[in-house]
Structures are given as structure tokens and as C-alpha cells.
């Protein structure tokens, strides 16, 4: 039998059977905690607890001057106000990821985009969560008309929009000034993609193996 890890450097969906599952160890407004007894073959059966998460999208909105749109938001678990690229949950069943990203860009940054590409897909913390996040690159930007702008509430009520050169955002990631994972992955991916003449970009509807609902349970 061929080893699925042979060949190209790529992650492989290779589920081990869950011989017992507790889907309701904890049920919350956004996340659930799941307990699985996982059969690892010769290594035996192990208990694994993890967060069942709907997934999310994030947007590197890049203007014609090479600047990135950032918003600041209070994140209570880390007791900090973070500069972030616009992002949001995939909490509408079956919603197209690009449309969700366009909604978040409009709601958080009052922006629309004429061109969409996929920059990167990543798993935020695969040891304890199944959260998958897709980062889009949005270009050909224009403002949302005043009359159509979203009314922000809760932590979003005080959001500020700041434009920063992509190189400055990358420098902030590397020197430890910026910590949001979507911002870090998005900025570094955009920096690398730009250096390669944008040839590494994928179409906005590129397959996404780790989006919730696609993995075997």
C-alpha cells in the first residue's frame, strides 16, 4: 500500500475512526466541545477533546497603492485591542465563502472589491480545534455608499479603519507588534504572492478540503 505521506509536500485528509463520540460535552452559542475516542491502530485508543467550530474567512484588502485595510477590535480572551484584517465566521450553512468575505469586508471596513482571489487556507489550532480559515485577497476596491453601511455593535462599535503599507504590516508581524493569526498569515502570504507576480493566487472558488462539513466525522 502506498504511504499517503509520500510524494508532494501536502497535508493529507486521513481520518482515524472515532469508536465513540460525545457531541455535547459542551454546547455554546458559537462553539461546541466534542469528545472522541479515536482508534490509532497499533498506538491504541485515545480520548481527544476539541472545539467544533464553524470556520471563518478573512480578507487582505489591498488598494492601488499597496496598502492593506486594517481594523482594530477588542479581543477579550487575550485582553487586548488587536489590529486585524476584516474577518468573520462562516455561521450561515452553505454560504459561499467569497460572499461571506465580501459581507465582512463591507460590514467591518465599508469596502467593496471588484476582484477576489484565494491567498491561503490554514487551520488555526489543529490540536484543539477543527476551525478552518480561508484568507482572500480583495482588490479593485471602492467604498460602500453611506446609506448602505452596516451599523456596528458590541466590540465592533468602536472599530477604526487604518491603511498600512503591506511591507509595514509584514514588519509588524515579524517584530512581534501584530499578533492576529489571520493578519499574520494574510500579510505574509500577500507579500510572497506579490513577490511572485501574483501567479500563486488561486481562484475565489478553489476547493477547500477543511471547510466544516467536508471532513469525515
Coordinates of C-alpha atoms in Angstrom, one line a residue, residues 29 72-75 107-108 150-159:
X29 CA -23.5 30.0 21.1
X72 CA -8.9 47.3 15.4
X73 CA -11.1 45.2 17.7
X74 CA -11.1 44.3 21.4
X75 CA -10.5 40.5 21.9
X107 CA -19.5 45.4 7.4
X108 CA -16.1 46.0 9.1
X150 CA -23.6 48.4 8.3
X151 CA -24.4 49.7 11.9
X152 CA -21.7 48.2 14.1
X153 CA -22.4 47.0 17.6
X154 CA -20.7 45.4 20.6
X155 CA -16.9 45.1 20.1
X156 CA -17.2 46.4 16.5
X157 CA -18.9 49.6 17.6
X158 CA -15.6 51.4 18.1
X159 CA -13.8 49.9 15.1

